[in-house]
């Protein structure tokens, strides 16, 4: 199972929309997908049909608590199926979240602790799915060299102050117990979202590519700002709500890059493998 964390400390960067559309797009292509809401706000859970006011007994928090206290986990525990009102979106398995996660994080004390617990939780699903998509403010040991940062392409925080100080702890082990405990800072790539045809937006997008293109993988695809994205949040995934919209096409192209079908992505994967050796 390949695990991809879609992350950003800032809100409003499109990470939940990206995680949801990527999960749907991979499902459409026949992959078995598990989506994990790892944000106390529960936005991904809402996308999947669980309203914020619904008090679920089983969420990612209960899963983490069981692992923390070394209690046995049952098969497919805490896994739900998305249930949107529209018929166009395929059903996707997901693990929901709510505000209880925030309380759990405070109780555990450290961010890294919850990351290691999440990785342990997800190991039980490794044979059941091809991809695991995590929506989270930060990401770490749960992501296998594939952490994607959503970066607003029209916002001043696209510069060095944010990217230079942001790192992902990603597991790069080959499976042994000793190696699994070793974490390496790694950013899989940066996805520019909410880009616009304005001088400001184009300036910051160019700034990210110019400053970090040689050290980070900046995806060729950019997700443009489009009112259809906002509309789709209430009705269907962007890629299905308005098939011909620029944002829908962009998410389809981004999925192809994630799968390694884009030329630049394939070259980057080969370079990455060479560095690992």
Short mmCIF file of C-alpha atoms in Angstrom, two decimals:
data_model
loop_
_atom_site.label_atom_id
_atom_site.label_comp_id
_atom_site.label_asym_id
_atom_site.label_seq_id
_atom_site.Cartn_x
_atom_site.Cartn_y
_atom_site.Cartn_z
CA UNK A 1 0.00 0.00 0.00
CA UNK A 2 1.41 3.37 -1.02
CA UNK A 3 0.63 6.11 1.46
CA UNK A 4 0.33 9.72 0.34
CA UNK A 5 -0.09 12.49 2.89
CA UNK A 6 -1.65 15.73 1.62
CA UNK A 7 -0.51 18.35 4.12
CA UNK A 8 -0.12 21.98 5.04
CA UNK A 9 -0.08 23.77 8.38
CA UNK A 10 -2.22 26.58 6.94
CA UNK A 11 -5.92 26.20 6.32
CA UNK A 12 -7.56 27.14 3.05
CA UNK A 13 -4.87 25.70 0.78
CA UNK A 14 -7.10 23.08 -0.81
CA UNK A 15 -5.51 20.06 0.86
CA UNK A 16 -8.81 18.38 1.76
CA UNK A 17 -10.25 19.00 -1.70
CA UNK A 18 -7.05 17.62 -3.19
CA UNK A 19 -7.06 14.54 -0.96
CA UNK A 20 -10.70 13.78 -1.78
CA UNK A 21 -10.37 14.27 -5.53
CA UNK A 22 -7.16 12.23 -5.65
CA UNK A 23 -8.84 9.40 -3.77
CA UNK A 24 -11.86 9.45 -6.10
CA UNK A 25 -9.69 9.63 -9.21
CA UNK A 26 -7.58 6.65 -8.10
CA UNK A 27 -10.76 4.69 -7.31
CA UNK A 28 -12.10 5.44 -10.79
CA UNK A 29 -8.96 3.91 -12.24
CA UNK A 30 -9.53 0.67 -10.38
CA UNK A 31 -7.23 1.14 -7.40
CA UNK A 32 -8.30 0.13 -3.92
CA UNK A 33 -8.20 3.35 -1.90
CA UNK A 34 -8.41 4.12 1.81
CA UNK A 35 -8.78 7.78 2.76
CA UNK A 36 -7.84 8.88 6.28
CA UNK A 37 -9.05 12.09 7.90
CA UNK A 38 -6.23 13.09 10.24
CA UNK A 39 -7.46 16.60 10.95
CA UNK A 40 -9.61 17.42 14.01
CA UNK A 41 -11.79 19.68 11.88
CA UNK A 42 -13.11 16.60 10.08
CA UNK A 43 -13.44 18.25 6.68
CA UNK A 44 -12.58 15.11 4.72
CA UNK A 45 -15.17 13.20 6.74
CA UNK A 46 -17.73 15.82 5.75
CA UNK A 47 -16.75 15.39 2.08
CA UNK A 48 -17.37 11.66 2.50
CA UNK A 49 -20.87 12.22 3.91
CA UNK A 50 -20.33 12.42 7.65
CA UNK A 51 -21.63 15.82 8.89
CA UNK A 52 -19.68 17.54 11.69
CA UNK A 53 -22.62 17.28 14.10
CA UNK A 54 -22.76 13.47 13.80
CA UNK A 55 -21.02 12.02 16.86
CA UNK A 56 -19.37 8.81 15.69
CA UNK A 57 -18.26 6.24 18.24
CA UNK A 58 -15.41 4.96 16.08
CA UNK A 59 -12.96 7.42 14.51
CA UNK A 60 -9.23 7.72 13.94
CA UNK A 61 -8.93 8.79 17.59
CA UNK A 62 -10.28 5.49 18.91
CA UNK A 63 -7.95 3.65 16.53
CA UNK A 64 -4.94 5.60 17.83
CA UNK A 65 -5.97 5.02 21.43
CA UNK A 66 -6.12 1.26 20.92
CA UNK A 67 -2.63 1.25 19.46
CA UNK A 68 -1.34 3.54 22.20
CA UNK A 69 -2.62 1.17 24.88
CA UNK A 70 -1.60 -1.93 22.91
CA UNK A 71 -5.13 -3.26 22.52
CA UNK A 72 -5.96 -5.64 19.64
CA UNK A 73 -7.44 -4.21 16.45
CA UNK A 74 -10.25 -5.94 14.61
CA UNK A 75 -10.40 -6.37 10.83
CA UNK A 76 -11.32 -3.09 9.08
CA UNK A 77 -11.94 -1.36 12.38
CA UNK A 78 -13.18 2.26 12.09
CA UNK A 79 -13.48 1.99 8.30
CA UNK A 80 -16.61 3.55 6.76
CA UNK A 81 -17.82 3.91 3.20
CA UNK A 82 -18.41 7.34 1.74
CA UNK A 83 -22.08 8.14 1.29
CA UNK A 84 -22.58 11.29 -0.72
CA UNK A 85 -26.09 12.13 -1.92
CA UNK A 86 -24.98 12.17 -5.56
CA UNK A 87 -24.83 8.96 -7.57
CA UNK A 88 -21.85 9.94 -9.71
CA UNK A 89 -19.14 9.51 -7.09
CA UNK A 90 -17.84 5.99 -6.44
CA UNK A 91 -17.87 4.80 -2.85
CA UNK A 92 -14.51 5.03 -1.13
CA UNK A 93 -13.44 3.55 2.19
CA UNK A 94 -12.36 6.12 4.75
CA UNK A 95 -11.51 6.54 8.43
CA UNK A 96 -13.25 9.63 9.86
CA UNK A 97 -12.08 12.23 12.35
CA UNK A 98 -13.62 14.82 14.66
CA UNK A 99 -12.65 17.21 17.45
CA UNK A 100 -11.79 14.31 19.77
CA UNK A 101 -8.54 14.03 17.83
CA UNK A 102 -7.45 17.45 19.10
CA UNK A 103 -7.97 16.37 22.71
CA UNK A 104 -6.07 13.16 22.06
CA UNK A 105 -3.14 15.11 20.59
CA UNK A 106 -2.95 17.28 23.70
CA UNK A 107 -3.02 14.21 25.90
CA UNK A 108 -0.23 12.51 23.96
CA UNK A 109 1.88 15.65 24.15
CA UNK A 110 4.02 15.39 21.02
CA UNK A 111 3.25 15.56 17.31
CA UNK A 112 5.70 12.79 16.43
CA UNK A 113 4.00 10.41 18.84
CA UNK A 114 0.73 10.56 16.95
CA UNK A 115 2.54 10.09 13.63
CA UNK A 116 4.16 6.86 14.79
CA UNK A 117 0.83 5.65 16.18
CA UNK A 118 -0.87 6.40 12.86
CA UNK A 119 1.73 4.42 10.96
CA UNK A 120 1.13 1.46 13.24
CA UNK A 121 -2.64 1.80 12.77
CA UNK A 122 -2.36 1.79 8.99
CA UNK A 123 -0.14 -1.28 8.84
CA UNK A 124 -3.17 -3.51 9.40
CA UNK A 125 -4.69 -2.27 6.13
CA UNK A 126 -1.56 -2.60 3.98
CA UNK A 127 -2.73 -5.74 2.17
CA UNK A 128 -6.28 -4.50 1.62
CA UNK A 129 -5.57 -1.31 -0.33
CA UNK A 130 -3.33 -0.04 -3.09
CA UNK A 131 -3.30 3.58 -1.90
CA UNK A 132 -3.89 5.35 1.39
CA UNK A 133 -4.58 9.09 1.14
CA UNK A 134 -4.15 11.08 4.37
CA UNK A 135 -5.56 14.56 4.88
CA UNK A 136 -3.56 16.20 7.65
CA UNK A 137 -2.13 19.52 8.88
CA UNK A 138 1.31 17.88 9.21
CA UNK A 139 2.53 14.50 8.08
CA UNK A 140 5.31 12.18 9.01
CA UNK A 141 6.06 8.56 9.66
CA UNK A 142 2.86 7.44 7.97
CA UNK A 143 3.92 8.68 4.54
CA UNK A 144 6.26 6.53 2.46
CA UNK A 145 8.34 9.16 0.66
CA UNK A 146 5.16 10.62 -0.85
CA UNK A 147 4.17 13.62 1.24
CA UNK A 148 2.54 16.29 -0.92
CA UNK A 149 2.29 19.86 0.28
CA UNK A 150 -0.60 21.92 -1.07
CA UNK A 151 0.66 25.46 -1.62
CA UNK A 152 -1.61 28.35 -2.57
CA UNK A 153 -0.15 29.69 -5.77
CA UNK A 154 -1.44 33.23 -5.27
CA UNK A 155 -0.40 33.80 -1.66
CA UNK A 156 2.79 35.43 -0.30
CA UNK A 157 3.52 32.43 1.95
CA UNK A 158 4.72 30.57 -1.12
CA UNK A 159 8.22 31.89 -0.48
CA UNK A 160 11.20 30.73 1.52
CA UNK A 161 9.75 31.52 4.95
CA UNK A 162 7.25 28.68 4.62
CA UNK A 163 8.86 26.13 2.34
CA UNK A 164 12.27 26.53 3.89
CA UNK A 165 10.94 25.76 7.36
CA UNK A 166 8.61 22.90 6.45
CA UNK A 167 9.78 19.32 6.52
CA UNK A 168 8.16 15.93 6.53
CA UNK A 169 9.38 12.99 8.56
CA UNK A 170 8.85 10.05 6.22
CA UNK A 171 9.56 6.37 6.72
CA UNK A 172 12.06 5.16 4.11
CA UNK A 173 12.60 1.69 5.57
CA UNK A 174 12.48 -1.61 3.74
CA UNK A 175 10.42 -3.27 6.44
CA UNK A 176 12.71 -4.32 9.27
CA UNK A 177 11.72 -3.35 12.80
CA UNK A 178 14.92 -1.40 13.40
CA UNK A 179 14.65 0.54 10.19
CA UNK A 180 11.00 1.33 10.73
CA UNK A 181 11.94 3.40 13.72
CA UNK A 182 14.30 5.56 11.67
CA UNK A 183 12.65 8.65 10.19
CA UNK A 184 14.09 10.86 7.47
CA UNK A 185 12.96 14.39 6.62
CA UNK A 186 11.42 14.28 3.18
CA UNK A 187 9.00 16.26 1.04
CA UNK A 188 7.55 14.28 -1.83
CA UNK A 189 6.39 17.29 -3.75
CA UNK A 190 4.66 20.65 -3.80
CA UNK A 191 1.32 21.11 -5.54
CA UNK A 192 0.39 24.67 -6.42
CA UNK A 193 -3.32 25.25 -5.79
CA UNK A 194 -5.74 28.13 -6.34
CA UNK A 195 -3.52 29.63 -9.02
CA UNK A 196 -4.92 32.51 -11.05
CA UNK A 197 -4.08 34.30 -14.28
CA UNK A 198 -2.81 37.35 -12.43
CA UNK A 199 0.65 38.85 -12.08
CA UNK A 200 0.67 38.15 -8.34
CA UNK A 201 -0.28 34.50 -8.73
CA UNK A 202 2.13 33.92 -11.59
CA UNK A 203 4.91 35.65 -9.64
CA UNK A 204 4.59 33.38 -6.60
CA UNK A 205 4.18 30.24 -8.68
CA UNK A 206 7.35 31.15 -10.59
CA UNK A 207 9.08 31.96 -7.30
CA UNK A 208 8.40 28.48 -5.90
CA UNK A 209 9.56 26.74 -9.07
CA UNK A 210 12.68 28.88 -9.39
CA UNK A 211 13.79 28.57 -5.77
CA UNK A 212 12.85 24.99 -5.04
CA UNK A 213 12.50 23.22 -8.38
CA UNK A 214 15.96 21.69 -8.14
CA UNK A 215 15.66 20.43 -4.58
CA UNK A 216 11.94 19.65 -4.38
CA UNK A 217 9.59 18.15 -6.88
CA UNK A 218 7.10 20.88 -7.83
CA UNK A 219 4.30 19.17 -9.73
CA UNK A 220 3.86 20.34 -13.30
CA UNK A 221 0.10 20.45 -12.76
CA UNK A 222 -1.34 23.50 -11.04
CA UNK A 223 -4.87 23.55 -9.62
CA UNK A 224 -6.49 26.80 -10.78
CA UNK A 225 -8.83 28.86 -8.65
CA UNK A 226 -12.34 28.09 -9.91
CA UNK A 227 -15.79 28.65 -8.45
CA UNK A 228 -16.66 25.11 -9.55
CA UNK A 229 -14.35 23.79 -6.82
CA UNK A 230 -16.34 25.58 -4.14
CA UNK A 231 -19.64 24.45 -5.67
CA UNK A 232 -18.48 20.85 -5.94
CA UNK A 233 -17.84 20.61 -2.18
CA UNK A 234 -21.60 20.50 -1.63
CA UNK A 235 -22.52 18.23 -4.52
CA UNK A 236 -19.79 15.94 -5.90
CA UNK A 237 -16.03 15.60 -6.33
CA UNK A 238 -14.63 18.37 -8.52
CA UNK A 239 -13.56 15.84 -11.15
CA UNK A 240 -17.18 14.70 -11.51
CA UNK A 241 -19.16 17.85 -10.76
CA UNK A 242 -18.08 19.78 -13.84
CA UNK A 243 -16.01 17.51 -16.07
CA UNK A 244 -14.92 20.27 -18.44
CA UNK A 245 -13.88 22.78 -15.79
CA UNK A 246 -10.21 23.70 -15.59
CA UNK A 247 -9.97 22.46 -12.00
CA UNK A 248 -11.48 19.07 -12.84
CA UNK A 249 -9.02 18.56 -15.67
CA UNK A 250 -6.18 19.68 -13.41
CA UNK A 251 -7.01 17.13 -10.71
CA UNK A 252 -7.11 14.39 -13.34
CA UNK A 253 -3.68 15.51 -14.60
CA UNK A 254 -2.34 15.65 -11.03
CA UNK A 255 -3.49 12.07 -10.47
CA UNK A 256 -1.57 10.99 -13.55
CA UNK A 257 1.54 12.68 -12.17
CA UNK A 258 1.09 10.90 -8.85
CA UNK A 259 0.84 7.61 -10.70
CA UNK A 260 4.07 8.44 -12.51
CA UNK A 261 2.53 8.78 -15.97
CA UNK A 262 3.97 12.25 -16.49
CA UNK A 263 7.42 12.49 -18.05
CA UNK A 264 8.85 14.77 -15.35
CA UNK A 265 7.46 12.55 -12.61
CA UNK A 266 9.11 9.47 -14.09
CA UNK A 267 12.46 11.23 -14.31
CA UNK A 268 12.08 12.41 -10.72
CA UNK A 269 11.30 8.88 -9.53
CA UNK A 270 14.48 7.56 -11.18
CA UNK A 271 16.57 10.32 -9.61
CA UNK A 272 14.96 9.59 -6.24
CA UNK A 273 15.81 5.89 -6.49
CA UNK A 274 19.39 6.74 -7.32
CA UNK A 275 19.66 8.93 -4.22
CA UNK A 276 18.25 6.15 -2.05
CA UNK A 277 20.91 3.75 -3.31
#
